[in-house]
Tab-separated table of C-alpha atoms in Angstrom:
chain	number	residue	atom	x	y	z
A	1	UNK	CA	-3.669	6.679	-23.244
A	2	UNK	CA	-0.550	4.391	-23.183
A	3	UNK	CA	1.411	2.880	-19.728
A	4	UNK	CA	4.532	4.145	-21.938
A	5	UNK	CA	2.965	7.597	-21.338
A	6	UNK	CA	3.833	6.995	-17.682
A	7	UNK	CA	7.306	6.257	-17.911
A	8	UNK	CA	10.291	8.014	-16.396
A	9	UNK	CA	14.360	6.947	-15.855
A	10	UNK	CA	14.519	6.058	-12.069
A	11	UNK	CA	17.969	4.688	-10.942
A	12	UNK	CA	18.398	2.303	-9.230
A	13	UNK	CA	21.038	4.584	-6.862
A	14	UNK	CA	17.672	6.761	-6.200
A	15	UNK	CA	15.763	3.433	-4.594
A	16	UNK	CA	15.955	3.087	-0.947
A	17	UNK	CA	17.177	-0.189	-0.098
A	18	UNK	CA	16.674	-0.109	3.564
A	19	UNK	CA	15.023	2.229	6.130
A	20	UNK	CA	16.113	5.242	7.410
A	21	UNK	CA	18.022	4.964	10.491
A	22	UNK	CA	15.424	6.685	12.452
A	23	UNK	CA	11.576	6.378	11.357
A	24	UNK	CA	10.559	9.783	10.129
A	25	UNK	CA	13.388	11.115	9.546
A	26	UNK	CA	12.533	11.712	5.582
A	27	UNK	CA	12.080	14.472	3.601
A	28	UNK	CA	8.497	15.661	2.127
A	29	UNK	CA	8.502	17.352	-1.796
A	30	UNK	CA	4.896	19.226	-0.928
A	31	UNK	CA	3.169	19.582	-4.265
A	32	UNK	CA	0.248	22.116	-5.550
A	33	UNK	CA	-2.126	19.812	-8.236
A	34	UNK	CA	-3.074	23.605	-8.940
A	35	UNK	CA	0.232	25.588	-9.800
A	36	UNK	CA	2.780	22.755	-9.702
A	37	UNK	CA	4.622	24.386	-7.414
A	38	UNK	CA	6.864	23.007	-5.058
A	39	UNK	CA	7.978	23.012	-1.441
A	40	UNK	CA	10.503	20.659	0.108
A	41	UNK	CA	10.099	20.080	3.966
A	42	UNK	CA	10.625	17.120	6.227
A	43	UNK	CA	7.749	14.716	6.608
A	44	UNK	CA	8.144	15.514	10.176
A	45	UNK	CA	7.158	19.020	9.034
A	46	UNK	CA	3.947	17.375	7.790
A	47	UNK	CA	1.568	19.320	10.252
A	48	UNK	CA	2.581	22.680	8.383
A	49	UNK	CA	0.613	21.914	5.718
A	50	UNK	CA	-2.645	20.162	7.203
A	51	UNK	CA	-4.779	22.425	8.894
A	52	UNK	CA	-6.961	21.905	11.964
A	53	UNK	CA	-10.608	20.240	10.927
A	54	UNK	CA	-8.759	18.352	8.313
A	55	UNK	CA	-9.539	14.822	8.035
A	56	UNK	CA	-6.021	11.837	7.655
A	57	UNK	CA	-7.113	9.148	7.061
A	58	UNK	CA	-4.850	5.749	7.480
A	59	UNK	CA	-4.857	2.579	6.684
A	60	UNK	CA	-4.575	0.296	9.850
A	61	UNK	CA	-3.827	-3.213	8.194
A	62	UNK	CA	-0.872	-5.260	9.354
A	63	UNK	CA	1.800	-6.899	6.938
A	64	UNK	CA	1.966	-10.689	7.999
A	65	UNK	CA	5.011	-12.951	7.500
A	66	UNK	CA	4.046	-14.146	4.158
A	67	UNK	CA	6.748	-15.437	2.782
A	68	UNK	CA	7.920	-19.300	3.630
A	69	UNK	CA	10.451	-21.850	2.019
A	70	UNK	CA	9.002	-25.584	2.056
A	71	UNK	CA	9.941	-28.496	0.816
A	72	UNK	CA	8.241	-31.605	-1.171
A	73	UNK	CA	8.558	-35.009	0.293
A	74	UNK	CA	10.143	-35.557	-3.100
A	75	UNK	CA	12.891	-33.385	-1.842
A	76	UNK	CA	11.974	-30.219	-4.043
A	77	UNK	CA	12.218	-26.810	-2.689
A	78	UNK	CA	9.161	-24.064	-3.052
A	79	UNK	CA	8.551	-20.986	-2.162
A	80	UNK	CA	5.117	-20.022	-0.929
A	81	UNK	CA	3.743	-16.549	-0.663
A	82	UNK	CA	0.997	-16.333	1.649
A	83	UNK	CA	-1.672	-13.725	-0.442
A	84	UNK	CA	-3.490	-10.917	0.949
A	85	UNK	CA	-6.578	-11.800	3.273
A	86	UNK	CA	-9.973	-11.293	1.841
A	87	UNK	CA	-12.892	-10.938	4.312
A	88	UNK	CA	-12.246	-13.904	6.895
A	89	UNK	CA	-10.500	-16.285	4.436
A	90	UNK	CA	-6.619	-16.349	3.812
A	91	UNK	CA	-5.064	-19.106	2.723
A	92	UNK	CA	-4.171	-18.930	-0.683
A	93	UNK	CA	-0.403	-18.679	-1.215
A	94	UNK	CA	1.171	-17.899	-4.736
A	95	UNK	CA	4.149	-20.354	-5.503
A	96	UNK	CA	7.352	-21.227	-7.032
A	97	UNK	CA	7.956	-24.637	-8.687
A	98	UNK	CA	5.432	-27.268	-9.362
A	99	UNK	CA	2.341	-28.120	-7.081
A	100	UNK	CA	-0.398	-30.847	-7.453
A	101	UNK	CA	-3.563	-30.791	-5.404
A	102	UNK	CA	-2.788	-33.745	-2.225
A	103	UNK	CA	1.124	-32.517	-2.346
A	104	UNK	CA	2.721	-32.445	1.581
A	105	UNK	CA	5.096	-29.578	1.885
A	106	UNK	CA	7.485	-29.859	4.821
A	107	UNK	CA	8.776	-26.459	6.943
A	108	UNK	CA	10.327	-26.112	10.353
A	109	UNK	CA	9.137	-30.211	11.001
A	110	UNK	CA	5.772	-29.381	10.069
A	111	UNK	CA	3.467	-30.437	7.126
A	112	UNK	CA	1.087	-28.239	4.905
A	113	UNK	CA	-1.646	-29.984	2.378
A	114	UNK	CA	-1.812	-28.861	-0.678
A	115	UNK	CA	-5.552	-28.865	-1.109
A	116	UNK	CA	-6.297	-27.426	-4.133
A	117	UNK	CA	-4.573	-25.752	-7.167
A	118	UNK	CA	-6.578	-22.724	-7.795
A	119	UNK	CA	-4.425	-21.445	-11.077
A	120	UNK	CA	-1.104	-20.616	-12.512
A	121	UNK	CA	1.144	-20.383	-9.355
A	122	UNK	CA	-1.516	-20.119	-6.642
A	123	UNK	CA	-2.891	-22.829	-4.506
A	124	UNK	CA	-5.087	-23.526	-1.594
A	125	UNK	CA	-2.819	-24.741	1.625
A	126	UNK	CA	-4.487	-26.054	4.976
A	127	UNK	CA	-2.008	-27.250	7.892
A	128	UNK	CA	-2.161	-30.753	8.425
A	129	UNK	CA	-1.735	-30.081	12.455
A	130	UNK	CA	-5.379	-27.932	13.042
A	131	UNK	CA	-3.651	-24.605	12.893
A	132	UNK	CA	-4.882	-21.646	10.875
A	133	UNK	CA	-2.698	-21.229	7.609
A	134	UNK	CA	-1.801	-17.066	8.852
A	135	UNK	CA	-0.898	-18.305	12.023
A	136	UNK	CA	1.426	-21.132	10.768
A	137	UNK	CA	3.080	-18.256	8.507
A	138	UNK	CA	3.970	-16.288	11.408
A	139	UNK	CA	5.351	-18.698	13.385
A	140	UNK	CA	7.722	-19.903	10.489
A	141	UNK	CA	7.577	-16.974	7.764
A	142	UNK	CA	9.822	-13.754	6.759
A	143	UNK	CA	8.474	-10.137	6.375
A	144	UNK	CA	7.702	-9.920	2.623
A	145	UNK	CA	9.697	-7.221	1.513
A	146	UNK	CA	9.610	-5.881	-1.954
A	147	UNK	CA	11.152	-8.106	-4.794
A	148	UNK	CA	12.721	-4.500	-5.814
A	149	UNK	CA	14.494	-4.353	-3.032
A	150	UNK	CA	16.939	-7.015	-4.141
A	151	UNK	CA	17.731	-8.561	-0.937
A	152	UNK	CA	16.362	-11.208	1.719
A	153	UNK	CA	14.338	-9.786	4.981
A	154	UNK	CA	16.524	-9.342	7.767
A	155	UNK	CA	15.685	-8.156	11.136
A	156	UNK	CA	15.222	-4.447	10.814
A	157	UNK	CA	12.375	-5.455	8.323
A	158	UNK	CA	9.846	-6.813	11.137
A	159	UNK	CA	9.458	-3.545	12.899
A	160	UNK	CA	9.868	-0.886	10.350
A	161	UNK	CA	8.434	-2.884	6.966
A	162	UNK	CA	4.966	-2.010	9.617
A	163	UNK	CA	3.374	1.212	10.235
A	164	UNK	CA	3.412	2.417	14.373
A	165	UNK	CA	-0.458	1.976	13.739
A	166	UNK	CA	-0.557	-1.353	12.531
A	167	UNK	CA	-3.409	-3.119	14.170
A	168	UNK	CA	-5.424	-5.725	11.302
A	169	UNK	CA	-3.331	-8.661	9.903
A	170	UNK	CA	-3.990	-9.609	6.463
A	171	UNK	CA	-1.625	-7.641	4.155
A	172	UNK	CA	1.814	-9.084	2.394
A	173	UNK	CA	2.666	-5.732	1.144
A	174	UNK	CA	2.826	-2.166	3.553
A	175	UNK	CA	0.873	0.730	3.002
A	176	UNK	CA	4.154	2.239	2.934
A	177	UNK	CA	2.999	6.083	2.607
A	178	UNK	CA	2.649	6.230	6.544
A	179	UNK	CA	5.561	3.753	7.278
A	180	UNK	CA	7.191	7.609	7.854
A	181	UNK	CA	4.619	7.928	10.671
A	182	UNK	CA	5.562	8.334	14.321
A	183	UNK	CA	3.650	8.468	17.196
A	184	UNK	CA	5.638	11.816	18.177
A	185	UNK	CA	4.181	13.322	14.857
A	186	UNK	CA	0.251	11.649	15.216
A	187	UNK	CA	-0.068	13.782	18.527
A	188	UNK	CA	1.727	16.858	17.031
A	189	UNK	CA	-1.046	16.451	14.218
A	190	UNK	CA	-3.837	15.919	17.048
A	191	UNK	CA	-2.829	18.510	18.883
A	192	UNK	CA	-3.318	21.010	15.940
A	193	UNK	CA	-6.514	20.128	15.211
A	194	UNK	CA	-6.187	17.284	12.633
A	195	UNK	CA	-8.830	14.442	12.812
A	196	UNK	CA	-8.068	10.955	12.378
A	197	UNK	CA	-9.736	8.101	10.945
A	198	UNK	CA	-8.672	4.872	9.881
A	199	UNK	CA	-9.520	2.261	6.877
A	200	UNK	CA	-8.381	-1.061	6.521
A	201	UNK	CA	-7.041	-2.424	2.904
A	202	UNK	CA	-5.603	-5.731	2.761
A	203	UNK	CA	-2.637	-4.834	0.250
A	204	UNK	CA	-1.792	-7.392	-1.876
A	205	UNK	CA	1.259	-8.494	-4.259
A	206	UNK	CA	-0.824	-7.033	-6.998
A	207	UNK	CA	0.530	-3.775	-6.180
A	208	UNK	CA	3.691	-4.934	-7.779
A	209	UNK	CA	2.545	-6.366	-10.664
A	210	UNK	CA	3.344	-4.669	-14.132
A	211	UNK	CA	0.591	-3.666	-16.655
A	212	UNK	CA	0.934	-5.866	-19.153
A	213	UNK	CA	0.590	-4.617	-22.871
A	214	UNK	CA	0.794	-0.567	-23.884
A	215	UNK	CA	-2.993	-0.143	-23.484
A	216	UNK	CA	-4.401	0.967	-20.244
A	217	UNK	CA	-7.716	0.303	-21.267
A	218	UNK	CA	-7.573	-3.403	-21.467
A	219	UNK	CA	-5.790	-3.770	-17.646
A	220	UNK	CA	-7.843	-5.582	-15.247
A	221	UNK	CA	-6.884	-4.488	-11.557
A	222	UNK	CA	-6.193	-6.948	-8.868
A	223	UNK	CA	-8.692	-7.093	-5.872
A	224	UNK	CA	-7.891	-6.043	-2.344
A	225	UNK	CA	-10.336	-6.476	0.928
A	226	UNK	CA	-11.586	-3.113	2.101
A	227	UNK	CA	-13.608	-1.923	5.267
A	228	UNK	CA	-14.554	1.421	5.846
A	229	UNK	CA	-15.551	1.860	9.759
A	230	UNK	CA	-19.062	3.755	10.345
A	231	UNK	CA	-17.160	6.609	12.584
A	232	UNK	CA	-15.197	6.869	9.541
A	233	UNK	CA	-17.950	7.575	7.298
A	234	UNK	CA	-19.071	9.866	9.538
A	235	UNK	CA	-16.247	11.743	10.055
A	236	UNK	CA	-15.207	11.963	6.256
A	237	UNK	CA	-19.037	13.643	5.716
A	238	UNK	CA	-18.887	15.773	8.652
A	239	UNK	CA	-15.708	17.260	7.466
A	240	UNK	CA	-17.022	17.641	3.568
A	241	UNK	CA	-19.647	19.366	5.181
A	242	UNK	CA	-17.660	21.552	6.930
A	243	UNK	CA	-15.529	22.872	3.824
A	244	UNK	CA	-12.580	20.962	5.089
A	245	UNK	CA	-10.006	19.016	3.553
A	246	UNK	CA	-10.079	14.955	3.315
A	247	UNK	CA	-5.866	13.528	3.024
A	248	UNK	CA	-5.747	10.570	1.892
A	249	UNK	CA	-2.084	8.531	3.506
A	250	UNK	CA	-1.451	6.345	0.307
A	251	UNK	CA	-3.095	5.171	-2.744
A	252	UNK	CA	-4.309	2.079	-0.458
A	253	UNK	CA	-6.446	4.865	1.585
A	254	UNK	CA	-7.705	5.925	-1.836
A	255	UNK	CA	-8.552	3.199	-3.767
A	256	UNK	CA	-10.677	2.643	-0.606
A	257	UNK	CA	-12.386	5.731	-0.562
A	258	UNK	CA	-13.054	6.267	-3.952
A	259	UNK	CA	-14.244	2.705	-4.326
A	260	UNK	CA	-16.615	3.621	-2.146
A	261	UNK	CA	-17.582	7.062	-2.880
A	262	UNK	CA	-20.963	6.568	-4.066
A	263	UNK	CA	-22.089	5.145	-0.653
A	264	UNK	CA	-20.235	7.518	1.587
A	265	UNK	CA	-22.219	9.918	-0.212
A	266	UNK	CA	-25.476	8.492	-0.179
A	267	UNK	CA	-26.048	6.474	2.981
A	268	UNK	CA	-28.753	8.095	5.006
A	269	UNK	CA	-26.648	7.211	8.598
A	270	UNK	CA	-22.947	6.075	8.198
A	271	UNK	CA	-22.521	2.712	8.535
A	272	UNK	CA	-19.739	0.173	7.756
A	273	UNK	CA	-18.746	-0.327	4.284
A	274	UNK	CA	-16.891	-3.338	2.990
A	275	UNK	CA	-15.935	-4.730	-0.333
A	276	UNK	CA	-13.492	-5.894	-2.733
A	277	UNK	CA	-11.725	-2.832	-4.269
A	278	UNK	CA	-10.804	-3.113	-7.649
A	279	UNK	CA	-10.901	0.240	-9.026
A	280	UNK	CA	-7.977	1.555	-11.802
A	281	UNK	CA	-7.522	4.867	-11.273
A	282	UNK	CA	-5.639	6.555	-13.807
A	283	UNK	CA	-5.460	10.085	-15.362
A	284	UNK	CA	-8.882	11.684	-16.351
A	285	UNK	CA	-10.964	10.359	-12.923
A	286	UNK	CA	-12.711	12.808	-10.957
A	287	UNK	CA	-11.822	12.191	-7.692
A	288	UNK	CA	-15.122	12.407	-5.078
A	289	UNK	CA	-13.794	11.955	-1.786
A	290	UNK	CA	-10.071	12.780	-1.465
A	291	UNK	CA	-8.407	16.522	-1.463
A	292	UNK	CA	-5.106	15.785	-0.297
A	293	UNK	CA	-2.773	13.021	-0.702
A	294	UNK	CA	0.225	11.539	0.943
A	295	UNK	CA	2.190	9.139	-0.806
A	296	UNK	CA	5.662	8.011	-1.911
A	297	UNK	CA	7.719	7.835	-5.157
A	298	UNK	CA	6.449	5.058	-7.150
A	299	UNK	CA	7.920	3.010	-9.436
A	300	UNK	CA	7.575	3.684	-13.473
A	301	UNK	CA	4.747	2.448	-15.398
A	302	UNK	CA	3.265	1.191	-12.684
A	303	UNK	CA	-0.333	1.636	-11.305
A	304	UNK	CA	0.307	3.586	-8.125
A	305	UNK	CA	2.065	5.945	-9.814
A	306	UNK	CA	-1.064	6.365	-12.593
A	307	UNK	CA	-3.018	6.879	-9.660
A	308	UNK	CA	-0.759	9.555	-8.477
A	309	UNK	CA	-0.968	11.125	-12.079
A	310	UNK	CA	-4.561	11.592	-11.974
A	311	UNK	CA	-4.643	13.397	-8.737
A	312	UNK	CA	-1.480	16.035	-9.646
A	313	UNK	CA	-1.795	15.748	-13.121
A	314	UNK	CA	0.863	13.869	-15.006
A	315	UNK	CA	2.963	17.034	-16.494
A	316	UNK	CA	3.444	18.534	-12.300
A	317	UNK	CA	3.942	15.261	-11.101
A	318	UNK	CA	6.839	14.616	-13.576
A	319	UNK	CA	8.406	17.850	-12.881
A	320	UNK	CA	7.945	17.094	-8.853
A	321	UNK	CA	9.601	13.752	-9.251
A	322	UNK	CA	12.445	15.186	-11.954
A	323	UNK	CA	13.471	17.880	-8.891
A	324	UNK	CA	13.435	15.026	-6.499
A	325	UNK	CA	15.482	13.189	-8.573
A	326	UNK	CA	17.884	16.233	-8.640
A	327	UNK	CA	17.974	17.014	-5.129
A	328	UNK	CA	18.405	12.926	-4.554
A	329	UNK	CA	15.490	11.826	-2.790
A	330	UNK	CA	14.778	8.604	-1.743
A	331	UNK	CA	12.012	6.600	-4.056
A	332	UNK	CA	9.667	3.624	-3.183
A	333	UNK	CA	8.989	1.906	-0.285
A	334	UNK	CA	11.325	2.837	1.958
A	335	UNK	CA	12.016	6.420	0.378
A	336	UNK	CA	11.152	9.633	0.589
A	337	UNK	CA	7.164	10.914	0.485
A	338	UNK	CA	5.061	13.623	-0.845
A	339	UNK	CA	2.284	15.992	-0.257
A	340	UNK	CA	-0.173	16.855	-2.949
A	341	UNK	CA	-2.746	19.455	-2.012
């Protein structure tokens, strides 16, 4: 298989530069991976389609203010990107211009140390005044919004580039397939029936990345920070055991799950799970723990929408996203969403 196989003409008049005036207010293409048939519905309409005993599961990590202009003592601008959290640690930061290790960067009247340079454009930052290098960021830094997007953060960016659930800092990109979600529709889904549960994944700027090359073979995935809570482990085996259906809210949801499937299957009593989730999931996996997804309109070529492939299969998913396209949906972040069941 070739990344040109997963190609498609999205205008840019289709991308959704800024939110909807009203969170939740999109529309939902509902899509059957086993006719390809199609439903259109508002994603506040989401609860038609989930059924009571069904398990959504969400991911529950926060998007920091990651991005932050400095300057050298030289007089040199740079622009650090504060990168994803892994485990407890997060102060790498990707960069623009050139760094040496023992640099002072100066922002807002306050100095950073460059302390080490870890590779091409990334370096190891600690703050000269004792603070942590996430909580200097959010003092001084801007919501990093997609470089898609073509436009600086503004102020509608801090509450709605965030899901209403947001609770664990440590991403720089949104799990954006639940930044639909409102708390009106979470209790309409509760009161159904629906079970929650929640994992956290750290996304990272690797989700924009391009594949580099034609062969899909020879792409190494970035790594993202995981944790799967025991109740969630529970509750995902509980409702595989009671015939029910596991939704997945986002690829970020599934690269968790299925990075983990071969413990949430064989742990005697659920416990936590946490690693470093690296997984490349692209048409031909069998997926083990997911049955439904939830996600948005991703961007061509790219790994998400691969991803996406495998669970639809590419030739319904193309049709889905060429009737979307026709009926002028929203795509990416801040677009429009999906249901595949």
């Amino acid at each position: 298989m070739k990344v040109s196989d997963y190609d498609y003409e999205l205008p840019e008049s289709s991308i959704a530069i800024y939110p909807p005036a009203d969170r939740g207010t999109t529309r939902l293409e509902v899509l059957s991976r086993d006719t390809g048939a199609i439903i259109h519905a508002a994603y506040a309409e989401l609860g038609r389609f989930i059924e009571p005993g069904d398990l959504l599961v969400l991911n529950n990590s926060r998007v920091v203010q990651a991005r932050l202009f400095a300057q050298k003592t030289t007089g040199a601008k740079v622009e650090l990107v504060l990168l994803e959290k892994h485990g407890d640690h997060q102060d790498l930061v990707m960069y623009r211009g050139r760094l040496k290790p023992g640099d002072v960067l100066l922002a807002h009247g306050n100095k950073l140390l460059v302390s080490a340079v870890e590779g091409e454009g990334v370096a190891r930052v600690v703050c000269q005044d004792g603070r942590s290098v996430p909580d200097f960021f959010a003092d001084y830094g801007d919501v990093p919004i997609p470089p898609y997007l073509k436009r600086a953060a503004e102020e509608v960016d801090r509450e709605r580039y965030q899901t209403v659930f947001a609770e664990i800092p440590g991403s720089v990109a949104a799990p954006t397939a639940s930044l639909n979600m409102t708390r009106e529709l979470l209790d309409s889904l509760e009161e159904k029936g629906v079970v929650f549960a929640y994992v956290t994944l750290h996304v990272g700027l690797g989700t924009f990345l391009p594949i580099r090359g034609d062969d899909l073979d020879s792409h190494v995935m970035h790594r993202e920070y995981y944790c799967i809570p025991a109740d969630t482990v529970r509750k995902i085996r509980e409702t595989k055991g009671k015939k029910k259906k596991v939704v997945a809210v986002g690829t970020t949801v599934t690269r968790s799950l299925e990075h983990a499937a071969s413990l949430i299957e064989q742990q005697q009593s659920p416990r936590e799970i946490a690693g470093e989730a690296d997984i490349f999931i692209y048409p031909g996996y069998s997926f083990r723990v997911i049955d439904g997804l939830v996600t948005n309109y991703h961007a061509p070529r790219s790994t998400v929408l691969m991803l996406t492939a495998a669970f639809a299969g590419w030739e319904n998913l193309k049709h889905a996203y060429e009737e979307a396209l026709d009926r002028d949906y929203r795509f990416l972040s801040y677009g429009d969403s999906m249901l595949i069941v």
